[in-house]
Short mmCIF file of C-alpha atoms in Angstrom, two decimals:
data_model
loop_
_atom_site.label_atom_id
_atom_site.label_comp_id
_atom_site.label_asym_id
_atom_site.label_seq_id
_atom_site.Cartn_x
_atom_site.Cartn_y
_atom_site.Cartn_z
CA UNK A 1 107.89 87.09 95.32
CA UNK A 2 107.00 83.46 95.67
CA UNK A 3 105.10 81.38 93.16
CA UNK A 4 101.96 79.62 94.34
CA UNK A 5 100.73 76.54 92.55
CA UNK A 6 97.09 76.92 91.56
CA UNK A 7 95.65 73.39 91.14
CA UNK A 8 94.02 74.50 87.87
CA UNK A 9 96.37 77.13 86.42
CA UNK A 10 99.77 76.04 87.65
CA UNK A 11 102.37 78.28 89.27
CA UNK A 12 101.48 81.96 89.42
CA UNK A 13 102.83 84.93 91.32
CA UNK A 14 101.70 85.45 94.91
CA UNK A 15 99.97 88.77 94.14
CA UNK A 16 97.35 86.90 92.09
CA UNK A 17 96.10 85.13 95.22
CA UNK A 18 93.92 85.96 98.17
CA UNK A 19 94.31 84.35 101.58
CA UNK A 20 91.26 82.75 103.15
CA UNK A 21 92.38 81.50 106.55
CA UNK A 22 92.13 78.03 108.04
CA UNK A 23 90.79 75.25 105.81
CA UNK A 24 88.30 72.54 106.71
CA UNK A 25 86.22 74.67 109.11
CA UNK A 26 82.82 73.16 108.52
CA UNK A 27 79.61 75.11 109.00
CA UNK A 28 77.64 73.57 111.89
CA UNK A 29 75.23 70.92 110.67
CA UNK A 30 72.51 71.99 113.11
CA UNK A 31 73.15 75.66 113.82
CA UNK A 32 70.14 76.01 116.11
CA UNK A 33 71.63 73.45 118.48
CA UNK A 34 74.77 75.46 119.21
CA UNK A 35 75.15 77.39 122.44
CA UNK A 36 76.91 80.76 122.59
CA UNK A 37 80.28 79.25 123.36
CA UNK A 38 80.08 76.82 120.44
CA UNK A 39 79.02 79.64 118.11
CA UNK A 40 81.89 81.79 119.29
CA UNK A 41 84.33 79.01 118.55
CA UNK A 42 82.88 78.46 115.10
CA UNK A 43 83.00 82.19 114.28
CA UNK A 44 86.12 83.51 115.96
CA UNK A 45 88.51 80.77 117.04
CA UNK A 46 91.00 79.31 114.58
CA UNK A 47 94.16 77.26 114.87
CA UNK A 48 97.33 79.33 114.80
CA UNK A 49 100.14 76.80 114.54
CA UNK A 50 103.83 77.56 114.24
CA UNK A 51 104.60 75.12 111.43
CA UNK A 52 102.37 73.31 108.96
CA UNK A 53 98.90 74.80 108.50
CA UNK A 54 96.06 73.73 106.20
CA UNK A 55 94.51 76.89 104.81
CA UNK A 56 92.35 78.29 102.01
CA UNK A 57 93.55 80.37 99.11
CA UNK A 58 91.73 81.85 96.15
CA UNK A 59 93.31 82.42 92.75
CA UNK A 60 91.45 85.72 92.67
CA UNK A 61 93.27 87.30 89.73
CA UNK A 62 93.28 84.08 87.70
CA UNK A 63 90.66 81.34 87.54
CA UNK A 64 89.01 82.80 90.68
CA UNK A 65 88.63 79.38 92.24
CA UNK A 66 89.27 78.47 95.86
CA UNK A 67 91.63 75.69 96.84
CA UNK A 68 93.44 74.39 99.90
CA UNK A 69 97.11 74.38 100.73
CA UNK A 70 99.40 73.05 103.42
CA UNK A 71 101.91 75.80 104.13
CA UNK A 72 104.64 76.24 106.73
CA UNK A 73 103.96 79.37 108.79
CA UNK A 74 107.64 79.74 109.69
CA UNK A 75 109.27 79.38 106.25
CA UNK A 76 106.08 80.43 104.38
CA UNK A 77 106.79 77.57 101.94
CA UNK A 78 103.81 75.82 100.33
CA UNK A 79 104.20 72.08 100.84
CA UNK A 80 101.18 71.00 98.86
CA UNK A 81 98.00 72.31 97.27
CA UNK A 82 94.77 70.40 96.68
CA UNK A 83 91.27 71.00 95.37
CA UNK A 84 88.19 71.58 97.52
CA UNK A 85 86.60 68.35 98.60
CA UNK A 86 89.88 66.47 98.44
CA UNK A 87 91.19 65.23 101.77
CA UNK A 88 94.13 66.96 103.39
CA UNK A 89 97.23 65.14 102.09
CA UNK A 90 99.78 63.64 104.40
CA UNK A 91 101.97 66.32 105.88
CA UNK A 92 105.25 66.82 104.13
CA UNK A 93 106.66 68.12 100.90
CA UNK A 94 104.93 67.72 97.59
CA UNK A 95 106.43 64.77 95.69
CA UNK A 96 108.13 66.10 92.59
CA UNK B 1 121.80 110.50 121.60
CA UNK B 2 122.04 110.38 125.40
CA UNK B 3 124.81 108.42 127.11
CA UNK B 4 123.79 105.20 128.77
CA UNK B 5 124.26 104.85 132.50
CA UNK B 6 126.95 102.41 133.69
CA UNK B 7 124.34 99.98 134.97
CA UNK B 8 121.38 98.68 133.01
CA UNK B 9 120.29 95.41 134.62
CA UNK B 10 121.57 92.32 136.41
CA UNK B 11 121.80 89.07 134.45
CA UNK B 12 120.89 86.44 137.07
CA UNK B 13 120.38 82.69 136.78
CA UNK B 14 116.81 81.57 137.44
CA UNK B 15 115.87 80.74 141.02
CA UNK B 16 113.74 77.72 141.93
CA UNK B 17 110.54 79.65 142.55
CA UNK B 18 108.93 83.06 142.20
CA UNK B 19 105.65 84.61 143.28
CA UNK B 20 105.03 85.77 139.71
CA UNK B 21 106.55 84.57 136.44
CA UNK B 22 106.06 86.84 133.45
CA UNK B 23 106.58 85.05 130.13
CA UNK B 24 107.93 87.47 127.55
CA UNK B 25 110.66 90.05 128.11
CA UNK B 26 109.42 92.62 125.66
CA UNK B 27 107.98 96.04 126.36
CA UNK B 28 104.77 94.73 127.87
CA UNK B 29 106.46 92.16 130.10
CA UNK B 30 109.05 94.64 131.34
CA UNK B 31 106.48 97.38 131.96
CA UNK B 32 104.34 94.88 133.87
CA UNK B 33 107.35 93.96 136.01
CA UNK B 34 108.08 97.62 136.73
CA UNK B 35 104.55 98.41 137.85
CA UNK B 36 104.26 95.18 139.89
CA UNK B 37 107.19 96.50 141.92
CA UNK B 38 106.31 100.17 141.92
CA UNK B 39 102.53 100.07 142.40
CA UNK B 40 102.07 96.82 144.29
CA UNK B 41 105.37 96.11 146.05
CA UNK B 42 105.61 92.70 144.36
CA UNK B 43 109.27 92.01 143.56
CA UNK B 44 109.72 88.25 143.84
CA UNK B 45 109.18 88.16 140.11
CA UNK B 46 110.98 86.69 137.09
CA UNK B 47 110.62 87.88 133.53
CA UNK B 48 111.50 85.00 131.19
CA UNK B 49 112.63 85.85 127.67
CA UNK B 50 113.38 83.19 125.06
CA UNK B 51 115.76 85.46 123.16
CA UNK B 52 117.21 88.73 124.35
CA UNK B 53 115.33 91.43 126.20
CA UNK B 54 113.03 93.44 123.95
CA UNK B 55 114.37 91.70 120.84
CA UNK B 56 110.99 90.74 119.38
CA UNK B 57 108.27 93.19 118.41
CA UNK B 58 109.70 95.84 120.73
CA UNK B 59 112.74 96.03 118.46
CA UNK B 60 110.65 95.87 115.29
CA UNK B 61 107.87 98.41 115.66
CA UNK B 62 107.54 101.93 114.30
CA UNK B 63 107.33 103.57 117.77
CA UNK B 64 104.16 105.60 117.19
CA UNK B 65 102.22 106.69 120.25
CA UNK B 66 98.68 108.10 120.10
CA UNK B 67 95.29 107.64 121.75
CA UNK B 68 92.84 108.81 119.07
CA UNK B 69 90.74 105.65 119.11
CA UNK B 70 87.01 105.64 118.49
CA UNK B 71 85.44 103.49 121.20
CA UNK B 72 85.34 104.46 124.87
CA UNK B 73 87.03 101.21 125.89
CA UNK B 74 90.02 101.80 123.61
CA UNK B 75 90.20 105.51 124.39
CA UNK B 76 90.34 104.61 128.08
CA UNK B 77 93.37 102.36 127.94
CA UNK B 78 95.32 104.20 125.22
CA UNK B 79 94.80 107.60 126.84
CA UNK B 80 95.80 106.18 130.23
CA UNK B 81 98.93 104.98 128.47
CA UNK B 82 99.60 108.32 126.78
CA UNK B 83 99.39 110.09 130.14
CA UNK B 84 101.94 107.66 131.53
CA UNK B 85 104.20 108.27 128.52
CA UNK B 86 104.10 111.96 129.36
CA UNK B 87 105.69 111.29 132.76
CA UNK B 88 107.74 108.23 131.91
CA UNK B 89 111.21 109.77 131.69
CA UNK B 90 110.85 111.05 135.24
CA UNK B 91 109.38 107.78 136.48
CA UNK B 92 112.14 105.66 134.95
CA UNK B 93 114.94 108.15 135.51
CA UNK B 94 116.02 107.35 131.99
CA UNK B 95 115.84 109.20 128.68
CA UNK B 96 113.34 107.72 126.24
CA UNK B 97 113.36 110.53 123.66
CA UNK B 98 109.59 110.94 123.88
CA UNK B 99 108.72 113.54 121.27
CA UNK B 100 105.11 114.78 121.09
CA UNK B 101 105.12 115.88 117.48
CA UNK B 102 101.49 115.08 116.73
CA UNK B 103 99.82 112.68 114.34
CA UNK B 104 97.80 113.40 111.21
CA UNK B 105 95.40 110.69 110.07
CA UNK B 106 94.57 111.63 106.49
CA UNK B 107 91.14 111.43 104.89
CA UNK B 108 90.92 110.84 101.14
CA UNK B 109 87.22 110.39 100.46
CA UNK B 110 84.02 112.03 101.64
CA UNK B 111 83.27 108.96 103.75
CA UNK B 112 86.79 109.16 105.24
CA UNK B 113 86.05 112.78 106.15
CA UNK B 114 82.80 111.91 107.87
CA UNK B 115 84.30 108.98 109.76
CA UNK B 116 87.25 111.12 110.79
CA UNK B 117 85.11 113.96 112.12
CA UNK B 118 83.06 111.42 114.03
CA UNK B 119 86.24 110.08 115.63
CA UNK B 120 87.38 113.61 116.53
CA UNK B 121 84.09 114.23 118.34
CA UNK B 122 84.30 110.86 120.10
CA UNK B 123 87.87 111.67 121.18
CA UNK B 124 86.82 115.03 122.60
CA UNK B 125 84.00 113.45 124.59
CA UNK B 126 86.69 111.27 126.15
CA UNK B 127 88.92 114.21 126.98
CA UNK B 128 91.42 113.37 124.26
CA UNK B 129 92.99 116.19 122.27
CA UNK B 130 91.77 115.93 118.69
CA UNK B 131 90.83 118.27 115.91
CA UNK B 132 89.81 118.19 112.28
CA UNK B 133 92.20 120.05 110.00
CA UNK B 134 91.67 121.14 106.39
CA UNK B 135 94.23 120.44 103.64
CA UNK B 136 95.88 123.87 103.98
CA UNK B 137 96.42 123.18 107.70
CA UNK B 138 97.81 119.73 106.86
CA UNK B 139 100.29 121.54 104.63
CA UNK B 140 101.29 123.86 107.48
CA UNK B 141 101.79 120.98 109.91
CA UNK B 142 103.72 118.84 107.43
CA UNK B 143 104.79 120.86 104.37
CA UNK B 144 106.01 117.88 102.34
CA UNK B 145 102.57 116.22 102.12
CA UNK B 146 101.21 116.35 98.60
CA UNK B 147 97.89 118.19 98.97
CA UNK B 148 97.27 118.78 95.29
CA UNK B 149 93.83 117.74 94.09
CA UNK B 150 94.91 115.94 90.94
CA UNK B 151 96.18 112.75 92.52
CA UNK B 152 94.33 109.50 92.77
CA UNK B 153 93.62 109.84 96.49
CA UNK B 154 93.65 113.58 97.22
CA UNK B 155 94.08 114.73 100.81
CA UNK B 156 90.69 116.10 101.88
CA UNK B 157 91.82 116.84 105.42
CA UNK B 158 92.99 114.97 108.49
CA UNK B 159 92.39 114.33 112.13
CA UNK B 160 95.15 115.77 114.27
CA UNK B 161 96.19 114.71 117.75
CA UNK B 162 98.90 117.12 118.91
CA UNK B 163 99.91 115.05 121.97
CA UNK B 164 100.74 111.98 119.87
CA UNK B 165 104.40 111.25 119.31
CA UNK B 166 107.26 108.83 119.08
CA UNK B 167 109.77 107.44 121.57
CA UNK B 168 113.05 105.57 121.27
CA UNK B 169 111.83 101.99 121.59
CA UNK B 170 115.08 100.44 122.85
CA UNK B 171 115.49 103.09 125.52
CA UNK B 172 111.91 102.53 126.66
CA UNK B 173 112.60 98.82 127.13
CA UNK B 174 115.95 99.43 128.82
CA UNK B 175 114.43 102.03 131.13
CA UNK B 176 111.75 99.62 132.31
CA UNK B 177 114.29 96.78 132.57
CA UNK B 178 116.72 98.87 134.61
CA UNK B 179 114.05 99.95 137.09
CA UNK B 180 112.61 96.43 137.42
CA UNK B 181 116.04 94.92 137.95
CA UNK B 182 116.96 97.54 140.53
CA UNK B 183 113.73 96.70 142.39
CA UNK B 184 114.92 93.09 142.69
CA UNK B 185 113.06 91.51 139.77
CA UNK B 186 115.05 88.87 137.84
CA UNK B 187 115.20 89.42 134.09
CA UNK B 188 116.25 86.09 132.60
CA UNK B 189 117.22 85.96 128.96
CA UNK B 190 117.78 82.96 126.70
CA UNK B 191 115.13 81.13 128.74
CA UNK B 192 112.28 79.73 126.68
CA UNK B 193 109.13 78.37 128.30
CA UNK B 194 108.49 74.99 126.68
CA UNK B 195 105.69 73.69 128.91
CA UNK B 196 103.56 74.39 131.95
CA UNK B 197 103.38 72.33 135.14
CA UNK B 198 99.74 72.01 136.11
CA UNK B 199 97.80 70.88 139.17
CA UNK B 200 94.09 70.93 138.41
CA UNK B 201 93.05 74.43 137.53
CA UNK B 202 96.37 75.97 138.54
CA UNK B 203 99.74 76.28 136.91
CA UNK B 204 102.35 75.58 139.56
CA UNK B 205 105.42 76.06 137.43
CA UNK B 206 106.93 76.52 134.02
CA UNK B 207 109.32 74.16 132.27
CA UNK B 208 112.04 76.17 130.57
CA UNK B 209 115.19 75.59 128.60
CA UNK B 210 116.98 76.53 131.83
CA UNK B 211 115.07 74.17 134.12
CA UNK B 212 111.75 74.08 135.95
CA UNK B 213 110.66 77.20 137.80
CA UNK B 214 107.83 77.10 140.34
CA UNK B 215 105.49 80.06 140.46
CA UNK B 216 102.50 81.43 142.32
CA UNK B 217 101.09 83.21 139.28
CA UNK B 218 101.90 83.19 135.57
CA UNK B 219 101.42 86.17 133.27
CA UNK B 220 101.71 85.67 129.52
CA UNK B 221 102.98 88.68 127.60
CA UNK B 222 104.56 87.12 124.56
CA UNK B 223 102.95 88.98 121.65
CA UNK B 224 103.15 86.99 118.39
CA UNK B 225 104.04 83.73 120.16
CA UNK B 226 101.01 83.62 122.45
CA UNK B 227 99.32 80.76 120.60
CA UNK B 228 102.40 78.60 120.92
CA UNK B 229 102.13 78.95 124.71
CA UNK B 230 98.35 78.77 125.04
CA UNK B 231 98.31 75.61 122.89
CA UNK B 232 100.48 73.98 125.56
CA UNK B 233 97.94 75.06 128.18
CA UNK B 234 95.05 73.62 126.17
CA UNK B 235 93.65 77.14 126.11
CA UNK B 236 92.19 78.27 122.79
CA UNK B 237 92.49 81.98 122.04
CA UNK B 238 90.97 83.79 119.04
CA UNK B 239 94.17 85.15 117.60
CA UNK B 240 96.07 84.75 114.36
CA UNK B 241 99.75 85.63 114.07
CA UNK B 242 100.75 87.70 111.06
CA UNK B 243 103.97 89.30 109.85
CA UNK B 244 103.88 93.10 110.03
CA UNK B 245 106.63 94.77 108.05
CA UNK B 246 108.33 98.09 108.59
CA UNK B 247 111.27 99.79 106.97
CA UNK B 248 113.64 102.72 107.25
CA UNK B 249 115.30 105.02 104.78
CA UNK B 250 118.81 106.38 104.88
CA UNK B 251 119.41 109.35 107.18
CA UNK B 252 117.87 112.57 105.88
CA UNK B 253 117.82 116.16 107.05
CA UNK B 254 114.76 116.95 109.21
CA UNK B 255 111.93 117.22 106.68
CA UNK B 256 109.03 115.47 108.36
CA UNK B 257 107.98 117.29 111.54
CA UNK B 258 105.01 115.14 112.54
CA UNK B 259 103.55 111.66 112.04
CA UNK B 260 101.39 111.07 108.98
CA UNK B 261 99.15 108.06 108.63
CA UNK B 262 96.87 107.15 105.77
CA UNK B 263 94.51 104.24 105.88
CA UNK B 264 93.33 104.57 102.31
CA UNK B 265 96.65 104.65 100.48
CA UNK B 266 98.06 102.68 103.35
CA UNK B 267 101.29 103.93 104.73
CA UNK B 268 102.42 105.67 107.90
CA UNK B 269 105.57 107.71 108.18
CA UNK B 270 107.55 109.50 110.84
CA UNK B 271 111.13 110.69 110.95
CA UNK B 272 113.28 109.20 113.69
CA UNK B 273 115.54 111.35 115.85
CA UNK B 274 118.64 110.50 113.83
CA UNK B 275 116.88 111.23 110.53
CA UNK B 276 115.63 107.94 109.11
CA UNK B 277 112.14 107.88 107.68
CA UNK B 278 110.36 105.08 109.53
CA UNK B 279 107.49 103.55 107.59
CA UNK B 280 104.97 100.81 107.95
CA UNK B 281 101.69 99.59 106.51
CA UNK B 282 99.34 96.72 107.26
CA UNK B 283 100.02 93.09 107.97
CA UNK B 284 100.72 90.45 105.36
CA UNK B 285 97.46 88.60 104.77
CA UNK B 286 98.65 85.11 105.69
CA UNK B 287 99.60 83.67 109.07
CA UNK B 288 103.30 83.75 109.75
CA UNK B 289 105.91 83.39 112.44
CA UNK B 290 108.92 84.03 110.21
CA UNK B 291 109.68 87.66 111.17
CA UNK B 292 109.70 88.65 107.54
CA UNK B 293 107.01 89.20 104.93
CA UNK B 294 106.35 89.48 101.22
CA UNK B 295 108.16 92.01 99.07
CA UNK B 296 105.07 93.17 97.19
CA UNK B 297 103.73 94.60 100.48
CA UNK B 298 106.79 96.85 100.62
CA UNK B 299 106.36 97.84 96.98
CA UNK B 300 102.80 98.99 97.67
CA UNK B 301 103.90 100.84 100.76
CA UNK B 302 106.58 102.66 98.78
CA UNK B 303 104.12 103.58 96.04
CA UNK B 304 101.77 105.07 98.64
CA UNK B 305 104.58 106.93 100.36
CA UNK B 306 105.86 108.47 97.15
CA UNK B 307 102.39 109.57 96.12
CA UNK B 308 101.86 111.31 99.46
CA UNK B 309 105.43 112.61 99.73
CA UNK B 310 106.89 113.17 96.24
CA UNK B 311 110.07 114.41 97.91
CA UNK B 312 110.84 110.82 98.95
CA UNK B 313 111.05 109.54 95.38
CA UNK B 314 114.83 109.44 95.40
CA UNK B 315 115.34 108.37 99.02
CA UNK B 316 117.06 105.05 99.50
CA UNK B 317 115.55 102.24 101.49
CA UNK B 318 118.06 100.91 104.02
CA UNK B 319 116.40 98.09 105.90
CA UNK B 320 113.14 96.21 106.12
CA UNK B 321 112.05 93.78 108.82
CA UNK B 322 109.00 92.02 110.14
CA UNK B 323 107.48 91.63 113.56
CA UNK B 324 104.93 88.95 114.39
CA UNK B 325 101.70 90.46 115.63
CA UNK B 326 98.76 88.58 117.07
CA UNK B 327 95.51 89.79 115.63
CA UNK B 328 92.06 89.28 117.14
CA UNK B 329 88.77 89.26 115.22
CA UNK B 330 87.76 92.68 116.63
CA UNK B 331 91.20 94.31 116.35
CA UNK B 332 91.34 94.85 120.12
CA UNK B 333 93.60 93.25 122.71
CA UNK B 334 92.84 90.47 125.16
CA UNK B 335 93.99 91.37 128.67
CA UNK B 336 92.92 89.71 131.87
CA UNK B 337 92.08 86.46 133.55
CA UNK B 338 91.87 83.03 131.95
CA UNK B 339 89.99 79.85 132.84
CA UNK B 340 93.05 78.93 134.93
CA UNK B 341 92.96 80.32 138.49
CA UNK B 342 96.41 81.90 138.37
CA UNK B 343 97.20 82.45 134.69
CA UNK B 344 96.81 85.94 133.22
CA UNK B 345 96.81 86.77 129.55
CA UNK B 346 97.97 89.81 127.63
CA UNK B 347 97.87 89.42 123.86
CA UNK B 348 96.09 90.39 120.68
CA UNK B 349 97.44 93.94 120.42
CA UNK B 350 97.77 93.44 116.69
CA UNK B 351 99.70 96.25 115.08
CA UNK B 352 99.33 98.69 117.98
CA UNK B 353 101.03 97.31 121.05
CA UNK B 354 103.94 99.71 121.45
CA UNK B 355 101.83 102.74 122.28
CA UNK B 356 100.11 100.74 125.02
CA UNK B 357 103.35 99.71 126.74
CA UNK B 358 103.11 101.72 129.99
CA UNK B 359 99.31 101.58 130.07
CA UNK B 360 99.08 97.83 129.75
CA UNK B 361 101.97 97.33 132.15
CA UNK B 362 100.08 99.38 134.73
CA UNK B 363 96.72 97.66 134.30
CA UNK B 364 98.09 94.14 133.79
CA UNK B 365 100.15 94.48 136.99
CA UNK B 366 96.96 95.51 138.79
CA UNK B 367 95.14 92.48 137.39
CA UNK B 368 97.92 90.13 138.49
CA UNK B 369 98.28 91.69 141.94
CA UNK B 370 94.57 91.83 142.78
CA UNK B 371 93.34 88.88 140.71
CA UNK B 372 90.77 91.15 139.10
CA UNK B 373 90.72 93.42 136.07
CA UNK B 374 91.68 97.07 136.24
CA UNK B 375 88.96 99.46 135.05
CA UNK B 376 90.84 100.05 131.82
CA UNK B 377 91.38 96.44 130.84
CA UNK B 378 88.03 95.13 132.11
CA UNK B 379 86.39 95.43 128.65
CA UNK B 380 89.13 93.38 127.01
CA UNK B 381 88.25 89.97 128.41
CA UNK B 382 88.69 86.67 126.63
CA UNK B 383 84.99 85.90 127.12
CA UNK B 384 83.82 88.87 125.03
CA UNK B 385 83.98 86.60 122.01
CA UNK B 386 81.31 84.45 123.64
CA UNK B 387 79.19 87.22 125.15
CA UNK B 388 79.38 89.33 121.99
CA UNK B 389 80.66 92.45 123.80
CA UNK B 390 83.29 93.05 121.15
CA UNK B 391 85.33 96.26 120.95
CA UNK B 392 85.36 96.43 117.18
CA UNK B 393 88.16 98.91 116.61
CA UNK B 394 89.21 98.16 113.03
CA UNK B 395 88.47 101.71 111.92
CA UNK B 396 90.44 103.61 114.52
CA UNK B 397 93.24 101.10 114.56
CA UNK B 398 94.19 102.96 111.36
CA UNK B 399 96.11 99.98 110.11
CA UNK B 400 94.66 97.07 108.20
CA UNK B 401 94.78 94.01 110.42
#
């Protein structure tokens, strides 16, 4: 089982976490202005890259806070984690 | 196990051009090739496979076949497929070890019971064999199921589809491949599509690791890798790829005469022809292309299996593996036309693609040949996510997507 680094609690076992899908999907600023196609894309369409992916995780069995991570969808390795509101870091491994 | 015939398929080099290029040499791609030849007389076709034939999800699934889905749209295509399964050995002239041993979908709560009975009635309205069975009948159909009432999730009954079954997945793929090859279709392995050659709203060829191949039409049937291809086309599809794990036990004497599925405790089990228990559960939560998943998923699956089947407590696990399934927001596939004039899409089968193999091959071939959907795949358009005509089949999918 892999360890995931919670930005507040430190490394914890994977089973303590809940996956939340793609990160940085912003709610439309003016929802009434969206047509059906734009709404569909906001609701249903997400990136699905083979490689690095910025996504949301929740430390649901710990501090219960949400955070973001850049993870490789092929190796499943977490490259970096960061708190909500922080910009997505440069791609690549976490400096140790 | 039956003997293989001397000839399975030719192993040709790619030609310069084909009328139809099918991307993905798994079950769906091979079935599509077979029915393009058989039903439509279209044989100037190449099936391009990046690895080896049927080495992706076709080699990694749990081989369950059933059609007890809730919605009319799903019942239509899965029952069409089940009827084709019932005649497939004759059609392919090849043994596929199709065994109609029935499936029990267990109910563990009062709400499960009500939902299950509703699905039985919906199945019957669609001409699908289905019945509700009480716990004592569950015990008769599969004596090793724990039907005592003092467990955490007691078995309150089950839906039963007697015509459901299993088939030998490799033989299914090889049977389709052999027929398609004999009809003149080129099955080209170790040939990955890395880009598409476009002219306006048409794709005029594919760039592969074995050179450029011109084509009249392109059909994508690449399961978990669909997004990798559609990203190259600039076509956004509402799918997420997840690892789906399965596992087998050592060989055991025949103890498990049917298929048992449980959504609530989350495991499904059948016994393969040789004697392995074949088990699966839901997908790992995160996106993944790694053809493996997390070990705690297997632990939970084992816990559920041992609660339902105490007799398995001392069975040894032999192998686990993962397939990459592409999951849509409504747990239903996407089959049909795309915004490109001559590109056809078959994806999003999630955890349930194997059972659809002949059915989707049949209808997808129709769509490619006539440039219009077949009745059975017409509801599964890409634009349903815009129009809102979703086929929300999470419940009857019986597996957590």
